[in-house]
Amino acid sequence: MADKNGFFDLSKTTLSRRAALKGMAAGAGLALAPGFVRYSQAQSSAPIRIGFQSHRTGIGAAYGRWYEKTSAAAVKAINDAGGISGRKVELVIEDDGTDPARGAEVVNKFAKQHKTDIVFGTLFSHVVIGSAPAAGENKIPYFVVSEGHHVASTKLNRYVFQPGITDVKSQIQSMAPWIAANAGKKVTQIFPDFAFGYDHRDYLPPALKAQGADVIAQIAIPPTESSFTKYFPQIPAETEVIYHVMVGPAVLTFVKELGEFYGSQRPQLFGFIDSLEAVDINSPGLEFLDGSHFWEGSPRYAQPDDSAAQKAYRAAVGIDDNGAAVGDPKDVSAAAHMFGCWETLYVVKKAMEDAGYKGPEDRAKLVEATEALKEFAEGPEHPQGPKTFNGKIHQCFGIQNISKVEGGKLKVVHKTKIEDGLYEPEGDYTKQAL
């Protein structure tokens, strides 16, 4: 059952086991409709309880809602296929307000009050960084779907993993050659003034320098800013490419004001889809984006070469060919990020089964089993594409998509290879004590 904001109210779920397991198949045996069921302790095997740290409120709310829908759909698919080692999976959800301090409180609540097996789901990097110490102190595995380089930097702790979505350093390294060859050599960056934005600030200049291009200006904007016109005069006149990545509820205002500032005479634009995630690309005032390019993790719009697994995944999470909620074209998804929830839950399933996980007493075994993973093949469990996993830095590596705005849609024009984003590890979590 969903509330008026589209979030799942798990405390009021009353579906029977029979009703919950009755569903429509969506290619490769996946369920079409997202859902959730709380399984009774009276069953022969108690459910595996996953603490979902959700951005239900705050600047990450649009992402949080779709992360929750995707996770509910993945849990349904996993349960319909027999669960994890024959045990059903249960999501326990707490709102962290997209706030670091509250995030730490939520992790503590999962560990001490709800006594969940793991914690999962966090996106915004400052919340991950603020919450990670609590995961380490409670020795509870913390699987994030965040993109920031904070996990792979090995500056957090051994209980934190990012196995279902690539990090910014890898993404930038993969795309820099295309940007330099196709968009321009003189680049101005616009990025959010917090940890996620700092990854872009720090890793884009050297990646472009290696391709014979230069970042000539960097403009940091608070993620809570509501108007952006005052920042645009800082863009140097010689700029050939504006590389933009913004987040939060004002992203539509950001792209509209950027268009108003330049009119038809603008530099080339290369944006991370974060600047337009969960926003209708056909919103009034965004016509100037036609011909510009965006990074996408998983494409918002269905593509002609979509695999059967990709089609089944889209059906299971409930998005149409335009990346909006089925039956509601105004409810645009966070498609470029939310796939990471689906894929991470299947990584958790694999690691728990490898570890012979039975309960919280096996958390150390779960950590070691996750670190031992190497590759994830493209398919129903990993519809975005194939990935490799480096257990030393707890980070996966995969493909990236560069899409062009054409006719009010995003068309993928370039896919990177896994090896394009590989880099040398900066440390080794496996050397830390459990």
mmCIF file of C-alpha atoms in Angstrom, residues 142-284:
data_model
loop_
_atom_site.group_PDB
_atom_site.id
_atom_site.type_symbol
_atom_site.label_atom_id
_atom_site.label_comp_id
_atom_site.label_asym_id
_atom_site.label_seq_id
_atom_site.Cartn_x
_atom_site.Cartn_y
_atom_site.Cartn_z
ATOM 1 C CA TYR A 142 25.960 -0.838 4.982
ATOM 2 C CA PHE A 143 25.204 -1.148 1.245
ATOM 3 C CA VAL A 144 24.894 2.288 -0.386
ATOM 4 C CA VAL A 145 23.691 3.347 -3.835
ATOM 5 C CA SER A 146 25.408 6.686 -3.945
ATOM 6 C CA GLU A 147 27.935 7.231 -6.811
ATOM 7 C CA GLY A 148 30.331 9.331 -4.745
ATOM 8 C CA HIS A 149 33.979 8.304 -4.497
ATOM 9 C CA HIS A 150 33.765 8.230 -0.707
ATOM 10 C CA VAL A 151 33.465 4.431 -0.541
ATOM 11 C CA ALA A 152 36.127 3.621 -3.140
ATOM 12 C CA SER A 153 38.521 6.162 -1.591
ATOM 13 C CA THR A 154 38.780 3.697 1.354
ATOM 14 C CA LYS A 155 38.274 6.615 3.757
ATOM 15 C CA LEU A 156 35.190 5.048 5.356
ATOM 16 C CA ASN A 157 35.261 1.587 6.962
ATOM 17 C CA ARG A 158 35.110 -2.087 6.124
ATOM 18 C CA TYR A 159 31.361 -2.360 6.662
ATOM 19 C CA VAL A 160 30.473 0.064 3.827
ATOM 20 C CA PHE A 161 29.948 -1.201 0.248
ATOM 21 C CA GLN A 162 28.909 0.267 -3.102
ATOM 22 C CA PRO A 163 28.496 -2.803 -5.348
ATOM 23 C CA GLY A 164 25.548 -1.804 -7.541
ATOM 24 C CA ILE A 165 26.450 1.591 -9.031
ATOM 25 C CA THR A 166 29.677 3.124 -10.308
ATOM 26 C CA ASP A 167 31.431 6.065 -8.660
ATOM 27 C CA VAL A 168 32.052 9.579 -10.000
ATOM 28 C CA LYS A 169 35.791 9.096 -10.473
ATOM 29 C CA SER A 170 35.163 6.118 -12.744
ATOM 30 C CA GLN A 171 32.292 7.828 -14.570
ATOM 31 C CA ILE A 172 34.344 10.932 -15.334
ATOM 32 C CA GLN A 173 37.382 8.962 -16.438
ATOM 33 C CA SER A 174 35.171 6.952 -18.808
ATOM 34 C CA MET A 175 33.544 9.987 -20.413
ATOM 35 C CA ALA A 176 36.402 12.496 -20.560
ATOM 36 C CA PRO A 177 37.693 11.228 -23.935
ATOM 37 C CA TRP A 178 34.259 11.692 -25.527
ATOM 38 C CA ILE A 179 33.816 15.177 -24.033
ATOM 39 C CA ALA A 180 37.211 16.367 -25.272
ATOM 40 C CA ALA A 181 36.746 14.882 -28.746
ATOM 41 C CA ASN A 182 33.119 15.894 -29.345
ATOM 42 C CA ALA A 183 32.098 18.814 -27.129
ATOM 43 C CA GLY A 184 35.119 21.102 -26.726
ATOM 44 C CA LYS A 185 38.467 21.710 -25.079
ATOM 45 C CA LYS A 186 37.749 24.678 -22.766
ATOM 46 C CA VAL A 187 35.403 23.575 -20.031
ATOM 47 C CA THR A 188 33.638 25.428 -17.213
ATOM 48 C CA GLN A 189 32.278 23.278 -14.389
ATOM 49 C CA ILE A 190 29.147 24.010 -12.382
ATOM 50 C CA PHE A 191 28.690 21.627 -9.443
ATOM 51 C CA PRO A 192 26.963 21.354 -6.041
ATOM 52 C CA ASP A 193 28.904 22.601 -3.051
ATOM 53 C CA PHE A 194 29.137 19.340 -1.086
ATOM 54 C CA ALA A 195 30.943 15.989 -1.236
ATOM 55 C CA PHE A 196 29.348 14.664 -4.446
ATOM 56 C CA GLY A 197 30.157 17.914 -6.236
ATOM 57 C CA TYR A 198 33.703 17.903 -4.919
ATOM 58 C CA ASP A 199 34.298 14.568 -6.628
ATOM 59 C CA HIS A 200 33.430 16.245 -9.935
ATOM 60 C CA ARG A 201 35.593 19.237 -9.025
ATOM 61 C CA ASP A 202 38.588 17.062 -8.195
ATOM 62 C CA TYR A 203 38.461 14.355 -10.863
ATOM 63 C CA LEU A 204 37.299 16.142 -14.026
ATOM 64 C CA PRO A 205 40.352 18.425 -14.506
ATOM 65 C CA PRO A 206 42.985 15.640 -14.571
ATOM 66 C CA ALA A 207 40.738 13.388 -16.682
ATOM 67 C CA LEU A 208 40.286 16.127 -19.290
ATOM 68 C CA LYS A 209 43.932 17.180 -19.100
ATOM 69 C CA ALA A 210 44.894 13.672 -20.159
ATOM 70 C CA GLN A 211 42.745 14.215 -23.272
ATOM 71 C CA GLY A 212 44.217 17.596 -24.182
ATOM 72 C CA ALA A 213 41.360 19.667 -22.715
ATOM 73 C CA ASP A 214 41.253 22.057 -19.747
ATOM 74 C CA VAL A 215 38.850 23.111 -17.027
ATOM 75 C CA ILE A 216 39.124 26.897 -17.130
ATOM 76 C CA ALA A 217 36.641 27.705 -14.339
ATOM 77 C CA GLN A 218 34.881 25.920 -11.475
ATOM 78 C CA ILE A 219 31.658 27.268 -9.949
ATOM 79 C CA ALA A 220 30.318 25.707 -6.744
ATOM 80 C CA ILE A 221 26.638 26.297 -5.901
ATOM 81 C CA PRO A 222 24.928 25.339 -2.606
ATOM 82 C CA PRO A 223 22.549 22.397 -3.201
ATOM 83 C CA THR A 224 19.801 24.292 -1.388
ATOM 84 C CA GLU A 225 20.038 27.325 -3.720
ATOM 85 C CA SER A 226 16.736 28.335 -5.320
ATOM 86 C CA SER A 227 17.965 30.799 -7.966
ATOM 87 C CA PHE A 228 21.089 30.553 -10.094
ATOM 88 C CA THR A 229 21.255 33.530 -12.467
ATOM 89 C CA LYS A 230 23.749 35.353 -10.239
ATOM 90 C CA TYR A 231 26.308 32.591 -10.782
ATOM 91 C CA PHE A 232 26.275 32.539 -14.574
ATOM 92 C CA PRO A 233 28.293 35.746 -15.155
ATOM 93 C CA GLN A 234 31.239 33.847 -13.622
ATOM 94 C CA ILE A 235 31.383 31.639 -16.741
ATOM 95 C CA PRO A 236 34.359 32.808 -18.853
ATOM 96 C CA ALA A 237 33.502 34.090 -22.323
ATOM 97 C CA GLU A 238 35.943 31.659 -23.958
ATOM 98 C CA THR A 239 34.099 28.647 -22.527
ATOM 99 C CA GLU A 240 33.388 26.015 -25.183
ATOM 100 C CA VAL A 241 31.638 23.520 -22.907
ATOM 101 C CA ILE A 242 29.567 23.977 -19.751
ATOM 102 C CA TYR A 243 29.805 20.801 -17.685
ATOM 103 C CA HIS A 244 26.930 20.933 -15.209
ATOM 104 C CA VAL A 245 25.777 18.642 -12.424
ATOM 105 C CA MET A 246 23.187 19.925 -9.968
ATOM 106 C CA VAL A 247 20.953 18.176 -7.456
ATOM 107 C CA GLY A 248 17.889 18.871 -5.342
ATOM 108 C CA PRO A 249 14.390 20.260 -5.845
ATOM 109 C CA ALA A 250 15.536 23.342 -7.793
ATOM 110 C CA VAL A 251 17.175 21.512 -10.708
ATOM 111 C CA LEU A 252 14.380 22.545 -13.084
ATOM 112 C CA THR A 253 14.951 26.176 -12.117
ATOM 113 C CA PHE A 254 18.689 25.728 -12.726
ATOM 114 C CA VAL A 255 18.354 24.488 -16.298
ATOM 115 C CA LYS A 256 15.614 27.009 -17.128
ATOM 116 C CA GLU A 257 17.679 29.945 -15.879
ATOM 117 C CA LEU A 258 20.743 28.678 -17.722
ATOM 118 C CA GLY A 259 18.705 28.734 -20.945
ATOM 119 C CA GLU A 260 17.333 32.202 -20.225
ATOM 120 C CA PHE A 261 20.839 33.503 -19.563
ATOM 121 C CA TYR A 262 22.274 32.286 -22.878
ATOM 122 C CA GLY A 263 19.292 32.267 -25.205
ATOM 123 C CA SER A 264 20.164 30.618 -28.515
ATOM 124 C CA GLN A 265 23.853 31.551 -28.289
ATOM 125 C CA ARG A 266 25.225 29.097 -25.781
ATOM 126 C CA PRO A 267 28.347 26.991 -25.423
ATOM 127 C CA GLN A 268 28.028 23.234 -25.781
ATOM 128 C CA LEU A 269 26.360 21.624 -22.779
ATOM 129 C CA PHE A 270 27.383 18.372 -21.142
ATOM 130 C CA GLY A 271 25.366 17.566 -18.067
ATOM 131 C CA PHE A 272 25.114 14.789 -15.580
ATOM 132 C CA ILE A 273 21.462 13.733 -15.642
ATOM 133 C CA ASP A 274 21.340 14.742 -11.966
ATOM 134 C CA SER A 275 20.629 18.242 -13.313
ATOM 135 C CA LEU A 276 17.409 16.867 -14.774
ATOM 136 C CA GLU A 277 16.757 13.657 -12.823
ATOM 137 C CA ALA A 278 13.055 13.087 -12.090
ATOM 138 C CA VAL A 279 12.241 16.195 -14.199
ATOM 139 C CA ASP A 280 10.284 16.124 -17.478
ATOM 140 C CA ILE A 281 12.696 17.042 -20.263
ATOM 141 C CA ASN A 282 9.727 18.536 -22.153
ATOM 142 C CA SER A 283 8.946 21.038 -19.402
ATOM 143 C CA PRO A 284 8.357 24.578 -20.733
#
